Amino acid sequence: MSRASWSAAGLALALLLAGCATGPGRPGVPVADTRAGAEVVQQARARRLAEITDWGFQGRLAVSTGDRGGSGRLDWSQRGEGYVAALSAPVTRQSWRLRGGPEGAVLEGLEGGPRRGGDADALLREATGWPIPVRALADWVRGLATPGARVGYGADGRLQRIEVDGWTIEYQAWWPASGRLPEMPARIQATRADARVRLVVDAWEVEGE
């Protein structure tokens, strides 16, 4: 597997987990004058992404619930319906590896050995306290709405917000299209009640590129 030719260096300087106002360059921005036009652009993205079954990303994650929080790295590898998510928290020197798919999930890196369960969200929350919506994350991180979602677009025709199951997912910066990938999210924030998940994607990769 080779990574898409997107450098993380510029983003690392400009996009901190604390948030900033600007994002990566946007050459060839698609312009949609109406919601219908924006939906056409989004449908075209969805079709391109549906053809890519093996993909991954590396990024930085910050999670908070009330007065509790944590941050670290997230490396995600997707192969068809199966995924491996490796989380590491440098401050606490903890790391976890979550493997999942239609058959359930296994969380490794815990005292007492691996834990298994049918609900990856609950498994991760019980073990780490992090309210990460794992089951929906593979869609959200790529800028795809899950069933029943309300979708909002910006003036430039890009996806701006998804609201579903009490979560609000905001797309704050985008990487330009590269190779087989269309424009992809670079900075995302998801909130529900007092829970907040922030993700900065440093690099996307696609099998065969």
JSON list of C-alpha atoms in Angstrom, two decimals:
[
{"chain": "A", "resi": 1, "resn": "MET", "atom": "CA", "xyz": [0.00, 0.00, 0.00]},
{"chain": "A", "resi": 2, "resn": "SER", "atom": "CA", "xyz": [1.26, 3.51, -0.80]},
{"chain": "A", "resi": 3, "resn": "ARG", "atom": "CA", "xyz": [0.00, 6.74, 0.64]},
{"chain": "A", "resi": 4, "resn": "ALA", "atom": "CA", "xyz": [-1.74, 9.44, -1.35]},
{"chain": "A", "resi": 5, "resn": "SER", "atom": "CA", "xyz": [0.69, 12.23, -2.04]},
{"chain": "A", "resi": 6, "resn": "TRP", "atom": "CA", "xyz": [-0.61, 14.56, 0.61]},
{"chain": "A", "resi": 7, "resn": "SER", "atom": "CA", "xyz": [1.94, 15.94, 3.03]},
{"chain": "A", "resi": 8, "resn": "ALA", "atom": "CA", "xyz": [0.97, 16.19, 6.69]},
{"chain": "A", "resi": 9, "resn": "ALA", "atom": "CA", "xyz": [3.66, 18.76, 7.46]},
{"chain": "A", "resi": 10, "resn": "GLY", "atom": "CA", "xyz": [1.70, 21.84, 6.44]},
{"chain": "A", "resi": 11, "resn": "LEU", "atom": "CA", "xyz": [-1.43, 20.63, 8.13]},
{"chain": "A", "resi": 12, "resn": "ALA", "atom": "CA", "xyz": [0.40, 19.81, 11.35]},
{"chain": "A", "resi": 13, "resn": "LEU", "atom": "CA", "xyz": [1.56, 23.41, 11.58]},
{"chain": "A", "resi": 14, "resn": "ALA", "atom": "CA", "xyz": [-1.74, 24.98, 10.62]},
{"chain": "A", "resi": 15, "resn": "LEU", "atom": "CA", "xyz": [-4.33, 22.64, 12.13]},
{"chain": "A", "resi": 16, "resn": "LEU", "atom": "CA", "xyz": [-4.01, 21.97, 15.84]},
{"chain": "A", "resi": 17, "resn": "LEU", "atom": "CA", "xyz": [-6.50, 19.95, 17.82]},
{"chain": "A", "resi": 18, "resn": "ALA", "atom": "CA", "xyz": [-7.40, 23.14, 19.63]},
{"chain": "A", "resi": 19, "resn": "GLY", "atom": "CA", "xyz": [-8.76, 24.34, 16.30]},
{"chain": "A", "resi": 20, "resn": "CYS", "atom": "CA", "xyz": [-7.87, 27.06, 13.83]},
{"chain": "A", "resi": 21, "resn": "ALA", "atom": "CA", "xyz": [-9.63, 29.08, 11.18]},
{"chain": "A", "resi": 22, "resn": "THR", "atom": "CA", "xyz": [-8.02, 27.85, 7.99]},
{"chain": "A", "resi": 23, "resn": "GLY", "atom": "CA", "xyz": [-7.50, 24.58, 6.18]},
{"chain": "A", "resi": 24, "resn": "PRO", "atom": "CA", "xyz": [-5.53, 23.09, 3.28]},
{"chain": "A", "resi": 25, "resn": "GLY", "atom": "CA", "xyz": [-5.53, 24.67, -0.14]},
{"chain": "A", "resi": 26, "resn": "ARG", "atom": "CA", "xyz": [-8.60, 24.13, -2.29]},
{"chain": "A", "resi": 27, "resn": "PRO", "atom": "CA", "xyz": [-7.73, 24.13, -5.98]},
{"chain": "A", "resi": 28, "resn": "GLY", "atom": "CA", "xyz": [-10.63, 23.46, -8.29]},
{"chain": "A", "resi": 29, "resn": "VAL", "atom": "CA", "xyz": [-13.34, 23.96, -5.65]},
{"chain": "A", "resi": 30, "resn": "PRO", "atom": "CA", "xyz": [-16.69, 22.72, -6.97]},
{"chain": "A", "resi": 31, "resn": "VAL", "atom": "CA", "xyz": [-19.27, 25.49, -6.86]},
{"chain": "A", "resi": 32, "resn": "ALA", "atom": "CA", "xyz": [-22.94, 24.70, -6.31]},
{"chain": "A", "resi": 33, "resn": "ASP", "atom": "CA", "xyz": [-25.39, 27.59, -6.51]},
{"chain": "A", "resi": 34, "resn": "THR", "atom": "CA", "xyz": [-28.28, 25.59, -5.12]},
{"chain": "A", "resi": 35, "resn": "ARG", "atom": "CA", "xyz": [-28.84, 22.76, -2.65]},
{"chain": "A", "resi": 36, "resn": "ALA", "atom": "CA", "xyz": [-29.67, 20.53, -5.59]},
{"chain": "A", "resi": 37, "resn": "GLY", "atom": "CA", "xyz": [-26.29, 21.29, -7.10]},
{"chain": "A", "resi": 38, "resn": "ALA", "atom": "CA", "xyz": [-24.56, 20.57, -3.80]},
{"chain": "A", "resi": 39, "resn": "GLU", "atom": "CA", "xyz": [-26.33, 17.23, -3.57]},
{"chain": "A", "resi": 40, "resn": "VAL", "atom": "CA", "xyz": [-25.16, 16.31, -7.07]},
{"chain": "A", "resi": 41, "resn": "VAL", "atom": "CA", "xyz": [-21.56, 17.01, -5.99]},
{"chain": "A", "resi": 42, "resn": "GLN", "atom": "CA", "xyz": [-22.02, 14.93, -2.84]},
{"chain": "A", "resi": 43, "resn": "GLN", "atom": "CA", "xyz": [-23.61, 12.05, -4.75]},
{"chain": "A", "resi": 44, "resn": "ALA", "atom": "CA", "xyz": [-20.67, 12.01, -7.13]},
{"chain": "A", "resi": 45, "resn": "ARG", "atom": "CA", "xyz": [-18.28, 11.81, -4.13]},
{"chain": "A", "resi": 46, "resn": "ALA", "atom": "CA", "xyz": [-20.30, 8.95, -2.66]},
{"chain": "A", "resi": 47, "resn": "ARG", "atom": "CA", "xyz": [-20.15, 6.99, -5.93]},
{"chain": "A", "resi": 48, "resn": "ARG", "atom": "CA", "xyz": [-16.38, 7.37, -6.16]},
{"chain": "A", "resi": 49, "resn": "LEU", "atom": "CA", "xyz": [-15.90, 6.33, -2.54]},
{"chain": "A", "resi": 50, "resn": "ALA", "atom": "CA", "xyz": [-18.18, 3.30, -2.95]},
{"chain": "A", "resi": 51, "resn": "GLU", "atom": "CA", "xyz": [-15.70, 1.95, -5.50]},
{"chain": "A", "resi": 52, "resn": "ILE", "atom": "CA", "xyz": [-12.84, 2.12, -2.96]},
{"chain": "A", "resi": 53, "resn": "THR", "atom": "CA", "xyz": [-13.19, -0.76, -0.50]},
{"chain": "A", "resi": 54, "resn": "ASP", "atom": "CA", "xyz": [-9.63, -0.78, 0.88]},
{"chain": "A", "resi": 55, "resn": "TRP", "atom": "CA", "xyz": [-8.51, 2.50, 2.40]},
{"chain": "A", "resi": 56, "resn": "GLY", "atom": "CA", "xyz": [-7.12, 4.07, 5.55]},
{"chain": "A", "resi": 57, "resn": "PHE", "atom": "CA", "xyz": [-6.07, 7.26, 7.28]},
{"chain": "A", "resi": 58, "resn": "GLN", "atom": "CA", "xyz": [-3.74, 8.53, 9.99]},
{"chain": "A", "resi": 59, "resn": "GLY", "atom": "CA", "xyz": [-4.76, 11.34, 12.26]},
{"chain": "A", "resi": 60, "resn": "ARG", "atom": "CA", "xyz": [-4.91, 13.00, 15.66]},
{"chain": "A", "resi": 61, "resn": "LEU", "atom": "CA", "xyz": [-7.87, 12.57, 17.95]},
{"chain": "A", "resi": 62, "resn": "ALA", "atom": "CA", "xyz": [-9.15, 14.54, 20.94]},
{"chain": "A", "resi": 63, "resn": "VAL", "atom": "CA", "xyz": [-12.13, 13.29, 22.95]},
{"chain": "A", "resi": 64, "resn": "SER", "atom": "CA", "xyz": [-13.91, 14.93, 25.88]},
{"chain": "A", "resi": 65, "resn": "THR", "atom": "CA", "xyz": [-16.97, 14.20, 27.98]},
{"chain": "A", "resi": 66, "resn": "GLY", "atom": "CA", "xyz": [-17.81, 16.83, 30.56]},
{"chain": "A", "resi": 67, "resn": "ASP", "atom": "CA", "xyz": [-14.60, 17.52, 32.48]},
{"chain": "A", "resi": 68, "resn": "ARG", "atom": "CA", "xyz": [-12.91, 14.32, 31.28]},
{"chain": "A", "resi": 69, "resn": "GLY", "atom": "CA", "xyz": [-10.86, 14.10, 28.14]},
{"chain": "A", "resi": 70, "resn": "GLY", "atom": "CA", "xyz": [-7.95, 12.59, 26.31]},
{"chain": "A", "resi": 71, "resn": "SER", "atom": "CA", "xyz": [-6.03, 12.86, 23.07]},
{"chain": "A", "resi": 72, "resn": "GLY", "atom": "CA", "xyz": [-3.79, 10.77, 20.90]},
{"chain": "A", "resi": 73, "resn": "ARG", "atom": "CA", "xyz": [-3.26, 9.27, 17.47]},
{"chain": "A", "resi": 74, "resn": "LEU", "atom": "CA", "xyz": [-5.72, 7.22, 15.46]},
{"chain": "A", "resi": 75, "resn": "ASP", "atom": "CA", "xyz": [-4.60, 5.00, 12.58]},
{"chain": "A", "resi": 76, "resn": "TRP", "atom": "CA", "xyz": [-7.49, 3.40, 10.69]},
{"chain": "A", "resi": 77, "resn": "SER", "atom": "CA", "xyz": [-7.28, 0.59, 8.11]},
{"chain": "A", "resi": 78, "resn": "GLN", "atom": "CA", "xyz": [-10.42, -0.55, 6.27]},
{"chain": "A", "resi": 79, "resn": "ARG", "atom": "CA", "xyz": [-10.60, -3.75, 4.22]},
{"chain": "A", "resi": 80, "resn": "GLY", "atom": "CA", "xyz": [-14.10, -4.26, 2.88]},
{"chain": "A", "resi": 81, "resn": "GLU", "atom": "CA", "xyz": [-16.42, -4.49, 5.89]},
{"chain": "A", "resi": 82, "resn": "GLY", "atom": "CA", "xyz": [-13.57, -5.17, 8.30]},
{"chain": "A", "resi": 83, "resn": "TYR", "atom": "CA", "xyz": [-11.45, -2.53, 10.01]},
{"chain": "A", "resi": 84, "resn": "VAL", "atom": "CA", "xyz": [-8.55, -2.12, 12.40]},
{"chain": "A", "resi": 85, "resn": "ALA", "atom": "CA", "xyz": [-8.34, 1.06, 14.50]},
{"chain": "A", "resi": 86, "resn": "ALA", "atom": "CA", "xyz": [-5.14, 1.64, 16.46]},
{"chain": "A", "resi": 87, "resn": "LEU", "atom": "CA", "xyz": [-5.38, 4.30, 19.16]},
{"chain": "A", "resi": 88, "resn": "SER", "atom": "CA", "xyz": [-2.41, 5.59, 21.15]},
{"chain": "A", "resi": 89, "resn": "ALA", "atom": "CA", "xyz": [-2.28, 8.20, 23.92]},
{"chain": "A", "resi": 90, "resn": "PRO", "atom": "CA", "xyz": [1.31, 9.45, 24.29]},
{"chain": "A", "resi": 91, "resn": "VAL", "atom": "CA", "xyz": [0.64, 11.31, 27.55]},
{"chain": "A", "resi": 92, "resn": "THR", "atom": "CA", "xyz": [-0.57, 8.21, 29.37]},
{"chain": "A", "resi": 93, "resn": "ARG", "atom": "CA", "xyz": [1.51, 5.83, 27.21]},
{"chain": "A", "resi": 94, "resn": "GLN", "atom": "CA", "xyz": [-1.57, 3.73, 26.63]},
{"chain": "A", "resi": 95, "resn": "SER", "atom": "CA", "xyz": [-2.51, 2.11, 23.34]},
{"chain": "A", "resi": 96, "resn": "TRP", "atom": "CA", "xyz": [-5.42, 0.03, 22.12]},
{"chain": "A", "resi": 97, "resn": "ARG", "atom": "CA", "xyz": [-6.17, -1.89, 18.95]},
{"chain": "A", "resi": 98, "resn": "LEU", "atom": "CA", "xyz": [-9.77, -2.38, 17.92]},
{"chain": "A", "resi": 99, "resn": "ARG", "atom": "CA", "xyz": [-10.59, -4.95, 15.23]},
{"chain": "A", "resi": 100, "resn": "GLY", "atom": "CA", "xyz": [-14.13, -5.14, 13.99]},
{"chain": "A", "resi": 101, "resn": "GLY", "atom": "CA", "xyz": [-16.58, -6.14, 11.29]},
{"chain": "A", "resi": 102, "resn": "PRO", "atom": "CA", "xyz": [-20.01, -7.71, 10.84]},
{"chain": "A", "resi": 103, "resn": "GLU", "atom": "CA", "xyz": [-19.13, -10.49, 13.28]},
{"chain": "A", "resi": 104, "resn": "GLY", "atom": "CA", "xyz": [-18.37, -8.12, 16.18]},
{"chain": "A", "resi": 105, "resn": "ALA", "atom": "CA", "xyz": [-15.31, -6.45, 17.65]},
{"chain": "A", "resi": 106, "resn": "VAL", "atom": "CA", "xyz": [-12.18, -7.27, 19.66]},
{"chain": "A", "resi": 107, "resn": "LEU", "atom": "CA", "xyz": [-10.33, -4.65, 21.74]},
{"chain": "A", "resi": 108, "resn": "GLU", "atom": "CA", "xyz": [-6.68, -5.42, 22.52]},
{"chain": "A", "resi": 109, "resn": "GLY", "atom": "CA", "xyz": [-4.19, -3.68, 24.79]},
{"chain": "A", "resi": 110, "resn": "LEU", "atom": "CA", "xyz": [-6.16, -3.95, 28.05]},
{"chain": "A", "resi": 111, "resn": "GLU", "atom": "CA", "xyz": [-5.15, -5.37, 31.39]},
{"chain": "A", "resi": 112, "resn": "GLY", "atom": "CA", "xyz": [-6.53, -8.86, 31.65]},
{"chain": "A", "resi": 113, "resn": "GLY", "atom": "CA", "xyz": [-6.35, -9.50, 27.94]},
{"chain": "A", "resi": 114, "resn": "PRO", "atom": "CA", "xyz": [-8.55, -8.74, 24.92]},
{"chain": "A", "resi": 115, "resn": "ARG", "atom": "CA", "xyz": [-12.25, -7.99, 25.28]},
{"chain": "A", "resi": 116, "resn": "ARG", "atom": "CA", "xyz": [-14.87, -9.04, 22.75]},
{"chain": "A", "resi": 117, "resn": "GLY", "atom": "CA", "xyz": [-18.36, -7.80, 22.02]},
{"chain": "A", "resi": 118, "resn": "GLY", "atom": "CA", "xyz": [-20.98, -7.32, 19.37]},
{"chain": "A", "resi": 119, "resn": "ASP", "atom": "CA", "xyz": [-21.11, -3.52, 19.85]},
{"chain": "A", "resi": 120, "resn": "ALA", "atom": "CA", "xyz": [-17.80, -1.80, 19.11]},
{"chain": "A", "resi": 121, "resn": "ASP", "atom": "CA", "xyz": [-19.05, 1.54, 20.46]},
{"chain": "A", "resi": 122, "resn": "ALA", "atom": "CA", "xyz": [-19.97, 0.07, 23.84]},
{"chain": "A", "resi": 123, "resn": "LEU", "atom": "CA", "xyz": [-16.81, -2.04, 23.98]},
{"chain": "A", "resi": 124, "resn": "LEU", "atom": "CA", "xyz": [-14.54, 0.97, 23.50]},
{"chain": "A", "resi": 125, "resn": "ARG", "atom": "CA", "xyz": [-16.56, 3.21, 25.85]},
{"chain": "A", "resi": 126, "resn": "GLU", "atom": "CA", "xyz": [-16.55, 0.67, 28.68]},
{"chain": "A", "resi": 127, "resn": "ALA", "atom": "CA", "xyz": [-12.82, 0.06, 28.37]},
{"chain": "A", "resi": 128, "resn": "THR", "atom": "CA", "xyz": [-11.53, 3.60, 27.79]},
{"chain": "A", "resi": 129, "resn": "GLY", "atom": "CA", "xyz": [-14.37, 6.01, 28.62]},
{"chain": "A", "resi": 130, "resn": "TRP", "atom": "CA", "xyz": [-14.14, 7.48, 25.11]},
{"chain": "A", "resi": 131, "resn": "PRO", "atom": "CA", "xyz": [-17.58, 8.01, 23.50]},
{"chain": "A", "resi": 132, "resn": "ILE", "atom": "CA", "xyz": [-16.40, 7.40, 19.94]},
{"chain": "A", "resi": 133, "resn": "PRO", "atom": "CA", "xyz": [-19.17, 6.30, 17.52]},
{"chain": "A", "resi": 134, "resn": "VAL", "atom": "CA", "xyz": [-17.05, 3.58, 15.93]},
{"chain": "A", "resi": 135, "resn": "ARG", "atom": "CA", "xyz": [-19.84, 2.04, 13.87]},
{"chain": "A", "resi": 136, "resn": "ALA", "atom": "CA", "xyz": [-20.55, 5.33, 12.10]},
{"chain": "A", "resi": 137, "resn": "LEU", "atom": "CA", "xyz": [-17.00, 6.67, 12.02]},
{"chain": "A", "resi": 138, "resn": "ALA", "atom": "CA", "xyz": [-16.00, 4.96, 8.77]},
{"chain": "A", "resi": 139, "resn": "ASP", "atom": "CA", "xyz": [-18.75, 6.91, 6.98]},
{"chain": "A", "resi": 140, "resn": "TRP", "atom": "CA", "xyz": [-18.45, 10.18, 8.88]},
{"chain": "A", "resi": 141, "resn": "VAL", "atom": "CA", "xyz": [-14.71, 10.45, 8.47]},
{"chain": "A", "resi": 142, "resn": "ARG", "atom": "CA", "xyz": [-15.11, 10.17, 4.69]},
{"chain": "A", "resi": 143, "resn": "GLY", "atom": "CA", "xyz": [-17.88, 12.75, 4.61]},
{"chain": "A", "resi": 144, "resn": "LEU", "atom": "CA", "xyz": [-20.74, 10.32, 4.03]},
{"chain": "A", "resi": 145, "resn": "ALA", "atom": "CA", "xyz": [-24.12, 10.58, 5.72]},
{"chain": "A", "resi": 146, "resn": "THR", "atom": "CA", "xyz": [-25.50, 7.55, 7.56]},
{"chain": "A", "resi": 147, "resn": "PRO", "atom": "CA", "xyz": [-29.20, 6.60, 7.17]},
{"chain": "A", "resi": 148, "resn": "GLY", "atom": "CA", "xyz": [-31.69, 9.09, 8.62]},
{"chain": "A", "resi": 149, "resn": "ALA", "atom": "CA", "xyz": [-29.20, 11.97, 8.69]},
{"chain": "A", "resi": 150, "resn": "ARG", "atom": "CA", "xyz": [-29.93, 15.63, 8.01]},
{"chain": "A", "resi": 151, "resn": "VAL", "atom": "CA", "xyz": [-27.28, 17.15, 5.76]},
{"chain": "A", "resi": 152, "resn": "GLY", "atom": "CA", "xyz": [-26.18, 20.77, 5.36]},
{"chain": "A", "resi": 153, "resn": "TYR", "atom": "CA", "xyz": [-23.94, 22.31, 2.71]},
{"chain": "A", "resi": 154, "resn": "GLY", "atom": "CA", "xyz": [-21.74, 25.38, 2.62]},
{"chain": "A", "resi": 155, "resn": "ALA", "atom": "CA", "xyz": [-21.87, 28.19, 0.08]},
{"chain": "A", "resi": 156, "resn": "ASP", "atom": "CA", "xyz": [-19.09, 26.48, -1.88]},
{"chain": "A", "resi": 157, "resn": "GLY", "atom": "CA", "xyz": [-21.19, 23.33, -2.36]},
{"chain": "A", "resi": 158, "resn": "ARG", "atom": "CA", "xyz": [-19.18, 21.21, 0.06]},
{"chain": "A", "resi": 159, "resn": "LEU", "atom": "CA", "xyz": [-20.66, 19.09, 2.79]},
{"chain": "A", "resi": 160, "resn": "GLN", "atom": "CA", "xyz": [-20.68, 21.21, 5.95]},
{"chain": "A", "resi": 161, "resn": "ARG", "atom": "CA", "xyz": [-22.74, 19.36, 8.56]},
{"chain": "A", "resi": 162, "resn": "ILE", "atom": "CA", "xyz": [-24.40, 16.02, 9.28]},
{"chain": "A", "resi": 163, "resn": "GLU", "atom": "CA", "xyz": [-26.96, 15.64, 12.08]},
{"chain": "A", "resi": 164, "resn": "VAL", "atom": "CA", "xyz": [-27.97, 12.11, 13.09]},
{"chain": "A", "resi": 165, "resn": "ASP", "atom": "CA", "xyz": [-28.73, 10.14, 16.28]},
{"chain": "A", "resi": 166, "resn": "GLY", "atom": "CA", "xyz": [-28.14, 13.22, 18.43]},
{"chain": "A", "resi": 167, "resn": "TRP", "atom": "CA", "xyz": [-24.69, 13.84, 16.91]},
{"chain": "A", "resi": 168, "resn": "THR", "atom": "CA", "xyz": [-23.70, 16.94, 14.95]},
{"chain": "A", "resi": 169, "resn": "ILE", "atom": "CA", "xyz": [-20.70, 16.36, 12.70]},
{"chain": "A", "resi": 170, "resn": "GLU", "atom": "CA", "xyz": [-19.06, 19.48, 11.30]},
{"chain": "A", "resi": 171, "resn": "TYR", "atom": "CA", "xyz": [-16.56, 19.48, 8.42]},
{"chain": "A", "resi": 172, "resn": "GLN", "atom": "CA", "xyz": [-14.15, 22.32, 9.03]},
{"chain": "A", "resi": 173, "resn": "ALA", "atom": "CA", "xyz": [-11.42, 21.73, 6.42]},
{"chain": "A", "resi": 174, "resn": "TRP", "atom": "CA", "xyz": [-10.86, 19.53, 3.37]},
{"chain": "A", "resi": 175, "resn": "TRP", "atom": "CA", "xyz": [-7.98, 17.89, 1.51]},
{"chain": "A", "resi": 176, "resn": "PRO", "atom": "CA", "xyz": [-8.04, 18.39, -2.28]},
{"chain": "A", "resi": 177, "resn": "ALA", "atom": "CA", "xyz": [-8.80, 15.48, -4.59]},
{"chain": "A", "resi": 178, "resn": "SER", "atom": "CA", "xyz": [-5.84, 13.17, -5.24]},
{"chain": "A", "resi": 179, "resn": "GLY", "atom": "CA", "xyz": [-5.60, 10.03, -7.36]},
{"chain": "A", "resi": 180, "resn": "ARG", "atom": "CA", "xyz": [-8.74, 7.92, -6.95]},
{"chain": "A", "resi": 181, "resn": "LEU", "atom": "CA", "xyz": [-9.93, 9.94, -3.98]},
{"chain": "A", "resi": 182, "resn": "PRO", "atom": "CA", "xyz": [-12.26, 12.92, -4.31]},
{"chain": "A", "resi": 183, "resn": "GLU", "atom": "CA", "xyz": [-11.95, 15.80, -1.85]},
{"chain": "A", "resi": 184, "resn": "MET", "atom": "CA", "xyz": [-11.67, 14.31, 1.63]},
{"chain": "A", "resi": 185, "resn": "PRO", "atom": "CA", "xyz": [-12.22, 15.73, 5.12]},
{"chain": "A", "resi": 186, "resn": "ALA", "atom": "CA", "xyz": [-9.13, 17.12, 6.86]},
{"chain": "A", "resi": 187, "resn": "ARG", "atom": "CA", "xyz": [-10.66, 18.40, 10.09]},
{"chain": "A", "resi": 188, "resn": "ILE", "atom": "CA", "xyz": [-13.88, 17.13, 11.70]},
{"chain": "A", "resi": 189, "resn": "GLN", "atom": "CA", "xyz": [-15.69, 17.85, 14.94]},
{"chain": "A", "resi": 190, "resn": "ALA", "atom": "CA", "xyz": [-18.55, 15.68, 16.26]},
{"chain": "A", "resi": 191, "resn": "THR", "atom": "CA", "xyz": [-20.62, 16.69, 19.29]},
{"chain": "A", "resi": 192, "resn": "ARG", "atom": "CA", "xyz": [-23.51, 15.20, 21.24]},
{"chain": "A", "resi": 193, "resn": "ALA", "atom": "CA", "xyz": [-24.65, 16.63, 24.59]},
{"chain": "A", "resi": 194, "resn": "ASP", "atom": "CA", "xyz": [-21.41, 17.07, 26.59]},
{"chain": "A", "resi": 195, "resn": "ALA", "atom": "CA", "xyz": [-19.37, 14.72, 24.39]},
{"chain": "A", "resi": 196, "resn": "ARG", "atom": "CA", "xyz": [-17.01, 16.09, 21.75]},
{"chain": "A", "resi": 197, "resn": "VAL", "atom": "CA", "xyz": [-14.74, 14.25, 19.32]},
{"chain": "A", "resi": 198, "resn": "ARG", "atom": "CA", "xyz": [-12.23, 16.18, 17.23]},
{"chain": "A", "resi": 199, "resn": "LEU", "atom": "CA", "xyz": [-10.20, 14.59, 14.45]},
{"chain": "A", "resi": 200, "resn": "VAL", "atom": "CA", "xyz": [-7.44, 16.03, 12.27]},
{"chain": "A", "resi": 201, "resn": "VAL", "atom": "CA", "xyz": [-6.60, 13.73, 9.35]},
{"chain": "A", "resi": 202, "resn": "ASP", "atom": "CA", "xyz": [-2.90, 13.94, 8.50]},
{"chain": "A", "resi": 203, "resn": "ALA", "atom": "CA", "xyz": [-2.95, 11.51, 5.57]},
{"chain": "A", "resi": 204, "resn": "TRP", "atom": "CA", "xyz": [-5.33, 9.37, 3.53]},
{"chain": "A", "resi": 205, "resn": "GLU", "atom": "CA", "xyz": [-4.25, 6.22, 1.75]},
{"chain": "A", "resi": 206, "resn": "VAL", "atom": "CA", "xyz": [-5.80, 3.90, -0.83]},
{"chain": "A", "resi": 207, "resn": "GLU", "atom": "CA", "xyz": [-4.77, 0.36, -1.72]},
{"chain": "A", "resi": 208, "resn": "GLY", "atom": "CA", "xyz": [-2.81, 0.32, -4.97]},
{"chain": "A", "resi": 209, "resn": "GLU", "atom": "CA", "xyz": [-1.76, 3.97, -5.02]}
]
